[in-house]
JSON list of C-alpha atoms in Angstrom, two decimals:
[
{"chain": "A", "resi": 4, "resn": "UNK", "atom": "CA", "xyz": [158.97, 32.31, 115.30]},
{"chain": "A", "resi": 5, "resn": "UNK", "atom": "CA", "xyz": [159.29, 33.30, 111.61]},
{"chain": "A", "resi": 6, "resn": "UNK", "atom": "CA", "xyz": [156.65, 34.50, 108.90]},
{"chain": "A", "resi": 7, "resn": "UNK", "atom": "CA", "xyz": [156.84, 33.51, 104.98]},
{"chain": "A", "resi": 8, "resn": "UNK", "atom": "CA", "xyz": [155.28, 35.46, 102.31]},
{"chain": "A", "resi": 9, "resn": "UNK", "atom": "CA", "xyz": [151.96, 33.84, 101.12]},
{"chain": "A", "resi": 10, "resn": "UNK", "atom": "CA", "xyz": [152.48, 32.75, 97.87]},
{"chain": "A", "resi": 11, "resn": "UNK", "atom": "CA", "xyz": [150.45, 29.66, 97.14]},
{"chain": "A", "resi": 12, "resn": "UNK", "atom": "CA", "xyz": [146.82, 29.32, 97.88]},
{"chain": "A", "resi": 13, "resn": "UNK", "atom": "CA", "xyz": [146.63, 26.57, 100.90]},
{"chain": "A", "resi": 14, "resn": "UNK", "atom": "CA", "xyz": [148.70, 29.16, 102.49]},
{"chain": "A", "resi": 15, "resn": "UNK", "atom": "CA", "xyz": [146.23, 32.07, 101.80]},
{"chain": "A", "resi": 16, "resn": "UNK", "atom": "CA", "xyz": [143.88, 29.55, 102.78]},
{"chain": "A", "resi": 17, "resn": "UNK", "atom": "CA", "xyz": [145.47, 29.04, 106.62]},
{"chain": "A", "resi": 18, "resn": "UNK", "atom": "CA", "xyz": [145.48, 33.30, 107.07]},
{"chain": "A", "resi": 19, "resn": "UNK", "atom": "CA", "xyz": [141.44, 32.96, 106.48]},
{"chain": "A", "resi": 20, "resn": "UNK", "atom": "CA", "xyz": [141.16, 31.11, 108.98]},
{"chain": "A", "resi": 21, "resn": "UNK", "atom": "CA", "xyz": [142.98, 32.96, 111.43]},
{"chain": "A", "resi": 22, "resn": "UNK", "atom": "CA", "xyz": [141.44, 35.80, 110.29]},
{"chain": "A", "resi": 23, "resn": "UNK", "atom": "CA", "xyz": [137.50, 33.93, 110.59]},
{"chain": "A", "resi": 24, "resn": "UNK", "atom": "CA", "xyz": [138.57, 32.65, 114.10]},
{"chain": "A", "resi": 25, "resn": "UNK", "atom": "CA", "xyz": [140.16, 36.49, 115.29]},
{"chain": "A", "resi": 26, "resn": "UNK", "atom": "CA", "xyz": [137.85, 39.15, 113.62]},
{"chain": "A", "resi": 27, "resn": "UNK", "atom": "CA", "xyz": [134.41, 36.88, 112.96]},
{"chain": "A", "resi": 28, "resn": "UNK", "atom": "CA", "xyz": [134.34, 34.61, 115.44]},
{"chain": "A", "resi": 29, "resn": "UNK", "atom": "CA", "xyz": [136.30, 36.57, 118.73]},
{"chain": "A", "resi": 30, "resn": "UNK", "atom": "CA", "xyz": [135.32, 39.79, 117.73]},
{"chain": "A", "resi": 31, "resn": "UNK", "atom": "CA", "xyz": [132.00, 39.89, 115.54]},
{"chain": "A", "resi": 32, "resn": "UNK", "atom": "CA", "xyz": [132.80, 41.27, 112.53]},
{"chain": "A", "resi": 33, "resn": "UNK", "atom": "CA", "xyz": [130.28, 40.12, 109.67]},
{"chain": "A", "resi": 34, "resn": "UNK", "atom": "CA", "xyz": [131.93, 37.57, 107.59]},
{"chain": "A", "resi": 35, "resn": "UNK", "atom": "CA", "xyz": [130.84, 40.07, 104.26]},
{"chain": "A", "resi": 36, "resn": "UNK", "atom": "CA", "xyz": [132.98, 42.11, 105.67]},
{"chain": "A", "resi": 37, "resn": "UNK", "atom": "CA", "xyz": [136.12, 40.32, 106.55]},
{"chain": "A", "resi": 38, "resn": "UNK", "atom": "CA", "xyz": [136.97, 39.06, 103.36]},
{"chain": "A", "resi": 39, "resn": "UNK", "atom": "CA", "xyz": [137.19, 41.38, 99.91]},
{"chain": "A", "resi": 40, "resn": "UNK", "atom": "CA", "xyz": [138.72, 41.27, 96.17]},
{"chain": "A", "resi": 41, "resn": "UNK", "atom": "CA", "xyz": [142.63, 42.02, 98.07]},
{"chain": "A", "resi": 42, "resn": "UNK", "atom": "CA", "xyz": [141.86, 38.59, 99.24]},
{"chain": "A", "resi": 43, "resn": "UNK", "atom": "CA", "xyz": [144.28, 36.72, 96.41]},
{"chain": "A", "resi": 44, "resn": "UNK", "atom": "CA", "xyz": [147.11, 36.23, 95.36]},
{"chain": "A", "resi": 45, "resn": "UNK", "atom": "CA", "xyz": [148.05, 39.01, 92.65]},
{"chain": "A", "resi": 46, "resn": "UNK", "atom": "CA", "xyz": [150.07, 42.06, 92.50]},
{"chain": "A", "resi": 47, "resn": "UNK", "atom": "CA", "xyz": [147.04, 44.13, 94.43]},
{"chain": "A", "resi": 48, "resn": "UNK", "atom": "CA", "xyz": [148.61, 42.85, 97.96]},
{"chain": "A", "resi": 49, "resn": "UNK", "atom": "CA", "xyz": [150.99, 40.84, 99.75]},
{"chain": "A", "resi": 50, "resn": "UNK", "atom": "CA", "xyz": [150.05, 38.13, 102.40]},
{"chain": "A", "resi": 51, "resn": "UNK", "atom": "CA", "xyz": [152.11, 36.83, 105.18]},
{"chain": "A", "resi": 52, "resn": "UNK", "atom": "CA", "xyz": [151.63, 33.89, 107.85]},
{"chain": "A", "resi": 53, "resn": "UNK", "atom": "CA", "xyz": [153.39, 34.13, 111.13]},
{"chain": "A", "resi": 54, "resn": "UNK", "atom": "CA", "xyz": [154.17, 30.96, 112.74]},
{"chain": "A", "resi": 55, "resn": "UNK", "atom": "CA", "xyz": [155.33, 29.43, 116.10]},
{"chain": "A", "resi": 56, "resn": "UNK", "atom": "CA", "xyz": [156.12, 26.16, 116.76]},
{"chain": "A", "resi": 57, "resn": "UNK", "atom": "CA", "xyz": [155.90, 25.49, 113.45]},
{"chain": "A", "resi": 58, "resn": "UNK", "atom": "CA", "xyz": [152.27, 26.09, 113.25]},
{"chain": "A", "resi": 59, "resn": "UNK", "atom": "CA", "xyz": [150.58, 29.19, 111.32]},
{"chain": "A", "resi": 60, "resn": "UNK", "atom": "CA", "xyz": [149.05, 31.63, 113.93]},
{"chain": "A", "resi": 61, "resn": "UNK", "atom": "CA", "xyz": [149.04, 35.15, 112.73]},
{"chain": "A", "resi": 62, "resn": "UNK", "atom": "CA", "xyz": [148.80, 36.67, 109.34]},
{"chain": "A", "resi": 63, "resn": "UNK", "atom": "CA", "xyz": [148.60, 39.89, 107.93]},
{"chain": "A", "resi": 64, "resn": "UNK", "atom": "CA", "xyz": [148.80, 41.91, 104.76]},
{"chain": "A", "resi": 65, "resn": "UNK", "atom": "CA", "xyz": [149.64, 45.17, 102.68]},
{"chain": "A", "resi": 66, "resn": "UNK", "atom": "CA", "xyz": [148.30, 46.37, 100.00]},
{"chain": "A", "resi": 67, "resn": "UNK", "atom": "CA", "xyz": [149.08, 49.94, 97.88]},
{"chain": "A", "resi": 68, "resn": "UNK", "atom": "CA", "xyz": [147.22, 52.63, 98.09]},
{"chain": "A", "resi": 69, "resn": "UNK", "atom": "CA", "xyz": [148.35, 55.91, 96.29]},
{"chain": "A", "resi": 70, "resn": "UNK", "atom": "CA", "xyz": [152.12, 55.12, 96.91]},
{"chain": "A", "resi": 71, "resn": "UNK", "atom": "CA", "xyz": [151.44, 54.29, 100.32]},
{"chain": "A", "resi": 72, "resn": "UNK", "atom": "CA", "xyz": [151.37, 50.80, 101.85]},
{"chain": "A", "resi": 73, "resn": "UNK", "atom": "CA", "xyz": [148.23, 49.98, 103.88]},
{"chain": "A", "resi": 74, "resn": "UNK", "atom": "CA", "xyz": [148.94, 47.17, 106.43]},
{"chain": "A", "resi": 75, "resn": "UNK", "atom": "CA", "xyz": [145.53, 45.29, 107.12]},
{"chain": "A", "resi": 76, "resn": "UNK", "atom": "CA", "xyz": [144.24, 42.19, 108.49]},
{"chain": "A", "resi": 77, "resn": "UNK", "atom": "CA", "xyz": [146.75, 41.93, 110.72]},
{"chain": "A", "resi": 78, "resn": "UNK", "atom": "CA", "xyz": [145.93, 39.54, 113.73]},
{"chain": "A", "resi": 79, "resn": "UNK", "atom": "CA", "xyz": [147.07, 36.45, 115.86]},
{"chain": "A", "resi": 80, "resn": "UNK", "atom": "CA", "xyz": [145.15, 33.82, 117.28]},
{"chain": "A", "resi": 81, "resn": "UNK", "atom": "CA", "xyz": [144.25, 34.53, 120.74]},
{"chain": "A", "resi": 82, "resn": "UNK", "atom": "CA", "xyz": [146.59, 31.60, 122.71]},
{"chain": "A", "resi": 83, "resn": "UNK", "atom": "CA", "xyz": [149.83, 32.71, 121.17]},
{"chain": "A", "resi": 84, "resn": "UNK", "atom": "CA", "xyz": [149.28, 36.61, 121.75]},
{"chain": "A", "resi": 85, "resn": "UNK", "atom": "CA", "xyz": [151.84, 37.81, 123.67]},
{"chain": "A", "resi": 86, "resn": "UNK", "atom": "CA", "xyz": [154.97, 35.98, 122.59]},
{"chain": "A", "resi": 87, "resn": "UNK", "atom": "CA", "xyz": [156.46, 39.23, 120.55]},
{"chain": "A", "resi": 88, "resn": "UNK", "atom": "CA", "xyz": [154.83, 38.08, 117.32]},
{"chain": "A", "resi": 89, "resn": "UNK", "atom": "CA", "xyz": [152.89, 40.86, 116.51]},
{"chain": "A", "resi": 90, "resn": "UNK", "atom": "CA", "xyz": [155.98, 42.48, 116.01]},
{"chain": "A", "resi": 91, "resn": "UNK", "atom": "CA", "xyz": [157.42, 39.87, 113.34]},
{"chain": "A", "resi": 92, "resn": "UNK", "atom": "CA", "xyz": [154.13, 40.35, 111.48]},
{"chain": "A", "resi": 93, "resn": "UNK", "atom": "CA", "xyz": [154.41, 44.34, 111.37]},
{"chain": "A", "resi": 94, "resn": "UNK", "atom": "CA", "xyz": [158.00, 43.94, 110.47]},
{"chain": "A", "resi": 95, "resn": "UNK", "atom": "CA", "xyz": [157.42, 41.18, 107.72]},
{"chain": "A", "resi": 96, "resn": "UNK", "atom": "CA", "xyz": [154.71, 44.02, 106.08]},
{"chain": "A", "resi": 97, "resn": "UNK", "atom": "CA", "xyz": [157.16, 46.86, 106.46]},
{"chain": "A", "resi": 98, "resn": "UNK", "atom": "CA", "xyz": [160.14, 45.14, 104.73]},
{"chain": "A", "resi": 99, "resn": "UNK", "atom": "CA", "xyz": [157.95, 43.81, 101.87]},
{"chain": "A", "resi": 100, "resn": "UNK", "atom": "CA", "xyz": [156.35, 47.39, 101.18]},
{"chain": "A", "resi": 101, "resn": "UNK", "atom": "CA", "xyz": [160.32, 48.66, 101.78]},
{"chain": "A", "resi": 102, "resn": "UNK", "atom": "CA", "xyz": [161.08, 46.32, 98.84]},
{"chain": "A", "resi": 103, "resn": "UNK", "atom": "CA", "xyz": [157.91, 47.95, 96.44]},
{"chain": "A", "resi": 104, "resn": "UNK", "atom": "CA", "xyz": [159.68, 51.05, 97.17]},
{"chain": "A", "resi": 105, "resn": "UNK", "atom": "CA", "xyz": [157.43, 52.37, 99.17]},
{"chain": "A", "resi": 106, "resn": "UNK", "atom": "CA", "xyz": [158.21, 54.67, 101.92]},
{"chain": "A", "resi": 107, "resn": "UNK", "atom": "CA", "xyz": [154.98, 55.41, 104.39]},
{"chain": "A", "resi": 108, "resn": "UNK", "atom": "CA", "xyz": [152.91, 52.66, 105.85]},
{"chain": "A", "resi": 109, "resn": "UNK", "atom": "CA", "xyz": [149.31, 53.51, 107.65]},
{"chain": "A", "resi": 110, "resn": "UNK", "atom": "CA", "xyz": [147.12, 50.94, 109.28]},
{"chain": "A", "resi": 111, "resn": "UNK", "atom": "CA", "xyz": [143.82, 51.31, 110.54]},
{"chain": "A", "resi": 112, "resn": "UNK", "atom": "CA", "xyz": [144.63, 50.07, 114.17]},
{"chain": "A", "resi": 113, "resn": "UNK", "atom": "CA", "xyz": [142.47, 49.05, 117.25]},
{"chain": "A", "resi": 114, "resn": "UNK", "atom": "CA", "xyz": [142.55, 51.87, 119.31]},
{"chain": "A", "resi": 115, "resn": "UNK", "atom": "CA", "xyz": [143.31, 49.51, 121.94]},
{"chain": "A", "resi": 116, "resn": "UNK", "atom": "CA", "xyz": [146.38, 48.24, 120.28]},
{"chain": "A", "resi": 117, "resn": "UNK", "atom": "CA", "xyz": [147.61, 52.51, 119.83]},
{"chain": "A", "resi": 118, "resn": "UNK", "atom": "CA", "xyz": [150.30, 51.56, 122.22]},
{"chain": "A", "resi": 119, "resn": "UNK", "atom": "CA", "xyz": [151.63, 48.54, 120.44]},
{"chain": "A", "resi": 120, "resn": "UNK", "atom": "CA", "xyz": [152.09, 50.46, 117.31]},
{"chain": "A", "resi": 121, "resn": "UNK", "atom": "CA", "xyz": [153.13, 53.34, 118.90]},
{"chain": "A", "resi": 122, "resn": "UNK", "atom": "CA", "xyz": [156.19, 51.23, 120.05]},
{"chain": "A", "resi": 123, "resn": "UNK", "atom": "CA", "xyz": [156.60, 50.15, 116.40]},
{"chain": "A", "resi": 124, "resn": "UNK", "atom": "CA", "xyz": [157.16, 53.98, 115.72]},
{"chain": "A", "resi": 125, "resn": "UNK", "atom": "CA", "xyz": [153.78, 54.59, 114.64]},
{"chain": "A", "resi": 126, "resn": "UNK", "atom": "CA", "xyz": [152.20, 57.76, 114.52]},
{"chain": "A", "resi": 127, "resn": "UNK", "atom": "CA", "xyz": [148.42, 58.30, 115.45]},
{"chain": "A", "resi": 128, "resn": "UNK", "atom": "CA", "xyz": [147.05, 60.46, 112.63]},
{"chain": "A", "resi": 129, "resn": "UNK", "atom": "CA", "xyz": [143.45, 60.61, 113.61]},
{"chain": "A", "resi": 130, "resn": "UNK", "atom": "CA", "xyz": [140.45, 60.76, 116.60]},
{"chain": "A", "resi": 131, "resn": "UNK", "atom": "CA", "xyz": [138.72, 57.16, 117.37]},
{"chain": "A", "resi": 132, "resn": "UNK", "atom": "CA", "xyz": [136.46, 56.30, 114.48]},
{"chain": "A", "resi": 133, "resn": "UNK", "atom": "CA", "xyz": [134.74, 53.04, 114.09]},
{"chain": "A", "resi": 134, "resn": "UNK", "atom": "CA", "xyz": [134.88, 50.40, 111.73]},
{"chain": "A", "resi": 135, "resn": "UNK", "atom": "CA", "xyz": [133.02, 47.18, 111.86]},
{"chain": "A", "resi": 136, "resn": "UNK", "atom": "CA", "xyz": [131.79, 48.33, 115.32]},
{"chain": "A", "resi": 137, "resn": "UNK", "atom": "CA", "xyz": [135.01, 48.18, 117.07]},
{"chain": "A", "resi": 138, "resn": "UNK", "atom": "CA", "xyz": [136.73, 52.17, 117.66]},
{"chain": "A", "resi": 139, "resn": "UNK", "atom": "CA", "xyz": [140.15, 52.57, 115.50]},
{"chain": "A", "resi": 140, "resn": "UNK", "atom": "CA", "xyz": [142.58, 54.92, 114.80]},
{"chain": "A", "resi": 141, "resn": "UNK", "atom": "CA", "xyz": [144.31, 55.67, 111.90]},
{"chain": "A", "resi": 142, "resn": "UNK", "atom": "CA", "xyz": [148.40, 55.61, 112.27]},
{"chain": "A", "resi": 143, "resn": "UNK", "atom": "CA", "xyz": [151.31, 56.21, 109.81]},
{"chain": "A", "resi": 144, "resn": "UNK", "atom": "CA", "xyz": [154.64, 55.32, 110.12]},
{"chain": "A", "resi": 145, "resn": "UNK", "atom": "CA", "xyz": [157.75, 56.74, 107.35]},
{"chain": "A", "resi": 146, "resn": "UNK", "atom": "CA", "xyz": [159.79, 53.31, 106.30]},
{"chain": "A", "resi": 147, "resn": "UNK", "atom": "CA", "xyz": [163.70, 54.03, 105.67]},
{"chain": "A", "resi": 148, "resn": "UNK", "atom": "CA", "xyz": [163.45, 52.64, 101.98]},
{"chain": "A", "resi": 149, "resn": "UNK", "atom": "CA", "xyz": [166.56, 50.62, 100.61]}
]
């Protein structure tokens, strides 16, 4: 288990499709609304892959919003949940918004996923709201910068 930092487009190509098979095809979110303009490879976000086995099966990303890193997008594909890699994929994020500087991370989480990033040291910072029909909750978490 390891992740790299996305930095050449076949890679950015592999997350899309973890991200079409996770969020469009599992769990029904319109394709319009999967993909946006933090989809590249520039200085608006960071990508990641996760892999096991060798083989890419989770990605997620962070972008900067108002000196705070939002962690998005963040997903594994459904036979290879459960093997701790969430985890590499949140830290991954937090260590490359640690090296912007940044010091607070939020994610829009899956309120039925509260409990995985409450684990992570996240702190749940809203009610259930919903996004792309599927109830969230927004959660921050203060980063010990370098």
């Amino acid at each position: 288990m390891d992740s790299k930092r996305i930095t050449q487009i076949n890679d950015l190509k592999k997350a899309f499709h973890i991200r079409k098979e996770v969020f469009v095809e599992e769990q029904g979110v319109p394709l319009e609304d999967e993909f946006d303009e933090f989809d590249t490879l520039n200085e608006l976000s960071e990508h990641i892959l996760v892999y096991y086995n060798e083989q890419p099966v989770g990605t997620g990303r962070v972008r900067w919003v108002d000196d705070i890193g939002k962690l998005e997008r963040i997903c594994i594909l459904e036979p290879y949940r459960k093997f701790g890699l969430g985890k590499v994929i949140m830290k991954a994020l937090e260590e490359i918004a640690e090296d912007k500087g940044i010091s607070r991370v939020r994610l829009h989480g899956q309120s039925q996923a509260e409990g995985f990033y409450k684990k992570l040291g996240y702190q749940t910072s809203s009610s259930i709201f919903m996004e792309d029909g599927i109830p969230h909750i927004l959660m921050i978490k203060e980063l010990s910068t370098k």
